[in-house]
Coordinates of C-alpha atoms in Angstrom, one line a residue:
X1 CA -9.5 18.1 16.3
X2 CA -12.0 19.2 13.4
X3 CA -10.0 22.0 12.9
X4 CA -6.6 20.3 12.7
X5 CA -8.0 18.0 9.9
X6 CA -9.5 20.6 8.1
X7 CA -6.1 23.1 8.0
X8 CA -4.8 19.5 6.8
X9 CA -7.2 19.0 4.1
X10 CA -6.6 22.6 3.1
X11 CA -2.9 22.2 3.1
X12 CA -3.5 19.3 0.7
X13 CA -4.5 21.3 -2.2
X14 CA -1.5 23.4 -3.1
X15 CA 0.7 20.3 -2.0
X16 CA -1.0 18.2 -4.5
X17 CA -1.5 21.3 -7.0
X18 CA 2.6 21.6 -7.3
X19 CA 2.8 17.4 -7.5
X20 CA 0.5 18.0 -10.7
X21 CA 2.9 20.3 -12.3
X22 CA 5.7 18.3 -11.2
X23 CA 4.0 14.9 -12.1
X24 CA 2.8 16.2 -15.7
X25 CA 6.1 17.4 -17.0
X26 CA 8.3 14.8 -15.4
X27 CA 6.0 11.8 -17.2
X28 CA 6.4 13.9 -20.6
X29 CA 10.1 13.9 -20.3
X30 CA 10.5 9.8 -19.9
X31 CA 12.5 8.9 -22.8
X32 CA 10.1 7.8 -26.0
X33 CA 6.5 8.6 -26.1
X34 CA 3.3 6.6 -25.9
X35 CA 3.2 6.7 -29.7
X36 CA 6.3 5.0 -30.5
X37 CA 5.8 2.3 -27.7
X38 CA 2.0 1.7 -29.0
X39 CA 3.4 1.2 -32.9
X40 CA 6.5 -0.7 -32.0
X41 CA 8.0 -1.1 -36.0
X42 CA 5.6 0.3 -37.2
X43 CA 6.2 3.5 -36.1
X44 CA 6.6 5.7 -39.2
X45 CA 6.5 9.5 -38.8
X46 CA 3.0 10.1 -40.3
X47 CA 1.9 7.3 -37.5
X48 CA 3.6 8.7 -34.8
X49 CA 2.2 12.5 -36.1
X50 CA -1.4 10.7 -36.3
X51 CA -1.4 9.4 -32.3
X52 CA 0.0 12.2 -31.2
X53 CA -2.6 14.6 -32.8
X54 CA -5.1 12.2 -31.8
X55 CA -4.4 12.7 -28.1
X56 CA -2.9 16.1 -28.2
X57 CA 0.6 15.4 -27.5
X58 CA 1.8 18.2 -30.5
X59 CA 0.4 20.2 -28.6
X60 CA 2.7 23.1 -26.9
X61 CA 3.0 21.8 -23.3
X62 CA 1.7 24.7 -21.1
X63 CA -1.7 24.0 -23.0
X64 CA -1.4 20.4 -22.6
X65 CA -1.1 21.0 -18.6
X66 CA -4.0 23.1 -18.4
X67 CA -6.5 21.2 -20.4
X68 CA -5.5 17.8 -18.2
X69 CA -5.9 20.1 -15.1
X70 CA -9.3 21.4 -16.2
X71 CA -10.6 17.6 -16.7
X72 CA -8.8 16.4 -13.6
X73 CA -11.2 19.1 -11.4
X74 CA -13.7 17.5 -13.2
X75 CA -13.1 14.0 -12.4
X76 CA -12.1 13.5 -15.7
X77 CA -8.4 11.2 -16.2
X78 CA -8.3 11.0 -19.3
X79 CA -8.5 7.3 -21.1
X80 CA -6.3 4.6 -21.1
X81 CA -3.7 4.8 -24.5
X82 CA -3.8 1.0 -23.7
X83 CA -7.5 0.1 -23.7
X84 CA -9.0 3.2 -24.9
X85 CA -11.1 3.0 -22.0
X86 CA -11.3 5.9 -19.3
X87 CA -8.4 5.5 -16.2
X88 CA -11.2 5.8 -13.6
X89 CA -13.3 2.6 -15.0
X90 CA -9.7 0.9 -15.2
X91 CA -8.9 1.6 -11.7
X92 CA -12.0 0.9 -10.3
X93 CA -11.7 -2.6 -11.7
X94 CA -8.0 -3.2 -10.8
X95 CA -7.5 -1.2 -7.4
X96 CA -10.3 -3.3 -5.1
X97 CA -7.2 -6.2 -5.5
X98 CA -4.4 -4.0 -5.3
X99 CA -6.1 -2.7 -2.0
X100 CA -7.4 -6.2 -0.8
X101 CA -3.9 -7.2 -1.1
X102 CA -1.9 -4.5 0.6
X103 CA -4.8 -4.9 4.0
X104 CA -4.3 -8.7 3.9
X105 CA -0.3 -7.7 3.4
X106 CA -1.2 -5.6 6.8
X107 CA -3.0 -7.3 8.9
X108 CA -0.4 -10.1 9.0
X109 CA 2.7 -7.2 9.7
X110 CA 0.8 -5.6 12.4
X111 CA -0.8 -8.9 14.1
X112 CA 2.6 -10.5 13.9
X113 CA 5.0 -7.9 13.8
X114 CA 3.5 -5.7 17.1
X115 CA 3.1 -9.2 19.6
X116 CA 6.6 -10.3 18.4
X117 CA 8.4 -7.0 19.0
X118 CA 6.9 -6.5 22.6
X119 CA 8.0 -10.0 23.2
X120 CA 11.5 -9.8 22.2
X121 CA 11.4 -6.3 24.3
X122 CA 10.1 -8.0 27.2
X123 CA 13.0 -11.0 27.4
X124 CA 16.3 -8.5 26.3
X125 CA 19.3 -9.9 26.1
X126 CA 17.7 -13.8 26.0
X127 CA 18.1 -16.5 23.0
X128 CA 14.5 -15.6 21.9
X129 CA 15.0 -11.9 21.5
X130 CA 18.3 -12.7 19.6
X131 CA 16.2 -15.0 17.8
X132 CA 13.2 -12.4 17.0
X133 CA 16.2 -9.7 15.7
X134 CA 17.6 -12.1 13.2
X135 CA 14.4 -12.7 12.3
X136 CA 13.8 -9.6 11.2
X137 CA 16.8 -9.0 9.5
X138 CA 16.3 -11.8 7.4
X139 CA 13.0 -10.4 7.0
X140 CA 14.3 -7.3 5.7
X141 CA 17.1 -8.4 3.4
X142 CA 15.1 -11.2 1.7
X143 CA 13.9 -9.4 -2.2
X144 CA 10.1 -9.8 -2.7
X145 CA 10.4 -11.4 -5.4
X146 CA 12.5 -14.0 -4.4
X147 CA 10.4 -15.0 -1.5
X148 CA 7.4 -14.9 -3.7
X149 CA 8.9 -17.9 -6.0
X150 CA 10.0 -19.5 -2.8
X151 CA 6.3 -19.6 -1.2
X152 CA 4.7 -20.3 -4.6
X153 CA 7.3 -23.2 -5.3
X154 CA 6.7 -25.0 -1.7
X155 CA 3.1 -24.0 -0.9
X156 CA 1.3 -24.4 -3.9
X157 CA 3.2 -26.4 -6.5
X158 CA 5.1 -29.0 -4.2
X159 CA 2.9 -28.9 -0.9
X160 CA -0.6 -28.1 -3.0
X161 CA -1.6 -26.6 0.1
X162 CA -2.5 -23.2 -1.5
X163 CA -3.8 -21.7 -4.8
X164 CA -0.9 -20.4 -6.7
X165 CA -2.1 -17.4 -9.2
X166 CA -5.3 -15.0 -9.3
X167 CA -7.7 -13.9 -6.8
X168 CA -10.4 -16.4 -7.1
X169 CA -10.8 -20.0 -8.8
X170 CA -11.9 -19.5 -12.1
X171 CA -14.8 -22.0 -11.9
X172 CA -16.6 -20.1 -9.3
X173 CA -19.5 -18.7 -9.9
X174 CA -19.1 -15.9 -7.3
X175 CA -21.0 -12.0 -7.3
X176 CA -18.8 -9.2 -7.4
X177 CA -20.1 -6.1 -5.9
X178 CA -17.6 -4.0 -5.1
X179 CA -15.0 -6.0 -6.5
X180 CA -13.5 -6.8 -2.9
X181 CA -13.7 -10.8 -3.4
X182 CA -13.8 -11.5 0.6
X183 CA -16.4 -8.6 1.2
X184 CA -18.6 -9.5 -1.8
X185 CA -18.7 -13.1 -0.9
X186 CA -20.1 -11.8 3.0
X187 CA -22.2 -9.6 1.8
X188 CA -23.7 -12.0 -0.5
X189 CA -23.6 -14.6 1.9
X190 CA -21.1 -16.9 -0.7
X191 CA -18.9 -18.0 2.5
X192 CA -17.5 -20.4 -0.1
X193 CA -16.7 -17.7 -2.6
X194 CA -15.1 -15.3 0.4
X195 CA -13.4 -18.6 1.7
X196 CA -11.5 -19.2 -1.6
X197 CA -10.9 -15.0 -2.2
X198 CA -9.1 -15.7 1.5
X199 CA -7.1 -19.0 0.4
X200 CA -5.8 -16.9 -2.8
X201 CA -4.4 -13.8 -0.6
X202 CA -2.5 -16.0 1.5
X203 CA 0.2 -16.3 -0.2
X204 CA 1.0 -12.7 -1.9
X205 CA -0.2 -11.2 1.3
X206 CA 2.8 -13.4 3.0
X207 CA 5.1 -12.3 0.8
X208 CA 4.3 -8.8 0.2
X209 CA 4.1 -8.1 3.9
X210 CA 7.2 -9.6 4.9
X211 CA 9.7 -6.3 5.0
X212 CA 6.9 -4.1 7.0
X213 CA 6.7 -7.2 9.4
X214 CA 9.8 -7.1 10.1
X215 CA 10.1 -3.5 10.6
X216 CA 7.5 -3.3 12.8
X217 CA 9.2 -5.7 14.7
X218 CA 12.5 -3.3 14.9
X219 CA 10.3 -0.9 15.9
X220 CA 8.7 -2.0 18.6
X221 CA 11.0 -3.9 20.5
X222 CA 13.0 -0.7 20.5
X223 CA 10.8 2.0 21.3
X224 CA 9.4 -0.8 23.9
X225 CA 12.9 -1.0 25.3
X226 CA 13.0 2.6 25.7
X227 CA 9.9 3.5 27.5
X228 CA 10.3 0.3 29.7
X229 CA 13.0 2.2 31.2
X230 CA 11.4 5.2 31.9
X231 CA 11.2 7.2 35.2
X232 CA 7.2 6.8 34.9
X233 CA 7.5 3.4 34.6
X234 CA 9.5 2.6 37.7
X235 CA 7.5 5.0 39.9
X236 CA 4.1 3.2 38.3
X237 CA 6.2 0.0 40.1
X238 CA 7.4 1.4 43.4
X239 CA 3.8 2.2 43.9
X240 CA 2.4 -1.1 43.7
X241 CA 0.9 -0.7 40.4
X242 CA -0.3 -4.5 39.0
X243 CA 2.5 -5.6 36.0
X244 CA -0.7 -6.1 33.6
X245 CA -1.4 -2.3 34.0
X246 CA 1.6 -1.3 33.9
X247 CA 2.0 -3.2 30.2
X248 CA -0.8 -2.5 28.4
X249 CA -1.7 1.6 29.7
X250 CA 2.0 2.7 30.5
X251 CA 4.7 0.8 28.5
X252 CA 2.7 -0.6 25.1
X253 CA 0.3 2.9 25.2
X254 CA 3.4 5.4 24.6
X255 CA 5.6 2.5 22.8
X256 CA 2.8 2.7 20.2
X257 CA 3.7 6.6 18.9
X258 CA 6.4 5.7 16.4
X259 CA 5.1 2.0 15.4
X260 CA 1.7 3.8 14.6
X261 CA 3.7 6.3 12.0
X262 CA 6.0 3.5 10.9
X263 CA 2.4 1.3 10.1
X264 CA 1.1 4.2 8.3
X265 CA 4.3 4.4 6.3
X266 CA 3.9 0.9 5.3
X267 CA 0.5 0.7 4.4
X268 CA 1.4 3.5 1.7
X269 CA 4.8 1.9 0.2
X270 CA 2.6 -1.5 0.1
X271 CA -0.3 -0.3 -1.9
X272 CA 2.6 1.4 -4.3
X273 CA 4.9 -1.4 -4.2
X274 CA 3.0 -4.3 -5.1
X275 CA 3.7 -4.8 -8.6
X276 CA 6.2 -7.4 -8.1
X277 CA 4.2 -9.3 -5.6
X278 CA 1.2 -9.3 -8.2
X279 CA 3.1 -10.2 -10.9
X280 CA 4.4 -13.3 -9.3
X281 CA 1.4 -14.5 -8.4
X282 CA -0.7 -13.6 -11.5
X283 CA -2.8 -11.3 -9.1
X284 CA -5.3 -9.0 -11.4
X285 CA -4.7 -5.6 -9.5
X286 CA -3.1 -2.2 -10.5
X287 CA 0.5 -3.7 -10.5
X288 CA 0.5 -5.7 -13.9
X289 CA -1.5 -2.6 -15.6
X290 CA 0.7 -0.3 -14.3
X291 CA 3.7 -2.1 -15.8
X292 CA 2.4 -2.3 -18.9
X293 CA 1.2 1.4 -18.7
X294 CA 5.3 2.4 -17.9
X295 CA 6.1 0.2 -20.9
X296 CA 3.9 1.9 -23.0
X297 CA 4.0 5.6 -22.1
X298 CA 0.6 5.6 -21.1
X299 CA 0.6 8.8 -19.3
X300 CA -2.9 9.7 -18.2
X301 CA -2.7 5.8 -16.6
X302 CA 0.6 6.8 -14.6
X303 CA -0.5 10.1 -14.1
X304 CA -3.7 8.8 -12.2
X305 CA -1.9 6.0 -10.2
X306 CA 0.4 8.6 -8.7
X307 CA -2.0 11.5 -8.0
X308 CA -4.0 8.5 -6.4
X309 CA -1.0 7.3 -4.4
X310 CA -0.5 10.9 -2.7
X311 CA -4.0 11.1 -2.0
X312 CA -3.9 8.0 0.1
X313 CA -0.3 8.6 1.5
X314 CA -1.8 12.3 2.7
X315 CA -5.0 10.7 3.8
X316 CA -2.8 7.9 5.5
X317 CA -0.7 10.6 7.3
X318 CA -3.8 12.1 8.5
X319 CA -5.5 8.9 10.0
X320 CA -1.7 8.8 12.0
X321 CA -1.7 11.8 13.1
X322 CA -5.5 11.4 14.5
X323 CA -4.6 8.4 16.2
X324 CA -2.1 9.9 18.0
X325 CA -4.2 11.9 19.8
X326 CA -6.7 8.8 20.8
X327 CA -3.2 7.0 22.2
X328 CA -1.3 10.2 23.9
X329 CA -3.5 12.8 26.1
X330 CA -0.5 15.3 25.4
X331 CA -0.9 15.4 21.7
X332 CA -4.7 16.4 21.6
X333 CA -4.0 19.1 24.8
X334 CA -0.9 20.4 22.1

């Protein structure tokens, strides 16, 4: 096992080496530069000539590459053309939501999502696994966006049930550690604080987790379906085994292999794809910086949120393929 997750780890490098290359010309060749988005009308050629010598964009590109590759080894991002401050201090401020979001986003796919697939698996063919597909599908087909507004207009603005914007109510005097709201406010001891992080996340997490919820569904009830059928499975019942073991160690155990990859799929495209969510909902993470930073052209900003995305997706695809051996024998004798 070590030494399957270290040839990974070392497989990682040249992967993420070539997206550098890739990346770093491919944000240079956006239409515009940062320099005419920062000045707007005011962008007169001896502006435009000033920004770009100020952050070595007239420079020849080959040289730009290599100097942003020395820092990155470093640690070094570069700053932010927006804020002038460095990318890491911005992300380490922004990302704790952007993260606290997409695990909140999670926990309600894979709670809901896994029990309602194995249900509608179980009762094939019946009104309520009819009724869990259609689900689904609306699930899937419904824009983020859209059912953002929807929740926002009934839950919070007509209902009043639930906070509409932001991560916290802005007259609390809360202490941020970490800047994960619900983990500061336990490991402070501020249930109240961690209470109200909780009550703001409902909402966005709802929303945002929607499409994965119902795709774990999909999944589940089929690849449910399938091993429910299998040869093992029948002989586990002609030999007397009880239905409870026969459940939860022969049909949900090896039903779990492709809902596993598909939740480790999700978790990636949420923490990438929460922008709109966050929007909506006034939620301070990476998404409403990042749109800005696209506006803008602030490449080292967009250059560091998508060397960071592959990092996670890689480091994602790891923690799947790990698991895999903890819920199939086979695949750690392999």
């Amino acid at each position: 096992m070590l030494r399957t997750i270290g040839r990974r780890i070392l497989l990682l490098i040249p992967t993420l080496l070539g997206l550098t290359i890739l990346l770093f010309f491919w944000v240079r060749a956006l239409p515009g530069g940062p320099a005419v988005a920062l000045l707007g009308e005011r962008a007169t050629p001896e502006a435009v000539a000033e920004i770009n010598r100020l952050y070595g964009f007239d420079r020849p590109l080959v040289e730009q590459y290599i100097t942003w590759l020395g820092r990155l080894l470093q640690g070094d991002f570069g700053s932010s053309i927006q804020t002038g401050r460095p990318v890491i201090e911005e992300f380490a401020r922004r990302f704790p939501a952007t993260i606290e979001l997409s695990i909140a986003a999670m926990i309600i796919a894979v709670g809901i999502g896994v029990p309602l697939g194995y249900w509608a698996a179980r009762r094939h063919g019946k009104w309520s696994d009819h009724g869990a597909v259609a689900l689904s599908l609306v699930g899937i087909t419904i824009p983020v966006f859209f059912l953002a507004f929807i929740l926002k207009y009934v839950f919070a603005v007509q209902l009043g049930w639930l906070p509409s914007d932001g991560r916290q109510d802005a007259r609390m005097d809360a202490t941020h550690y970490t800047n994960f709201y619900v983990l500061d406010g336990l490991l402070t001891g501020e249930f109240d604080a961690a209470w109200d992080a909780v009550l703001h996340l409902i909402l966005p997490a709802v929303a945002l987790g929607t499409i994965p919820l119902a795709i774990i569904v999909r999944i589940t009830r089929a690849s449910v379906l399938e091993v429910q059928n299998a040869d093992y499975v029948r002989t586990g019942m002609a030999k007397g085994i009880s239905r409870q073991t026969l459940r939860s160690r022969f049909i949900l155990r090896n039903a779990m292999l492709p809902v596993v990859t598909t939740i480790g799929l999700q978790t990636g495209l949420l923490i990438s794809g929460a922008v709109l969510t966050e929007t909506v909902f006034a939620f301070p993470g990476i998404g409403s910086f990042l749109a800005r930073a696209i506006f803008t052209r602030d490449f080292p900003v967009l250059q560091g949120f998508i060397l960071f995305i592959a990092v996670l997706y890689a480091l994602i695809n790891l923690l799947v393929d790990v698991s895999y051996s903890l819920i199939d024998p086979r695949v750690r004798v392999q």
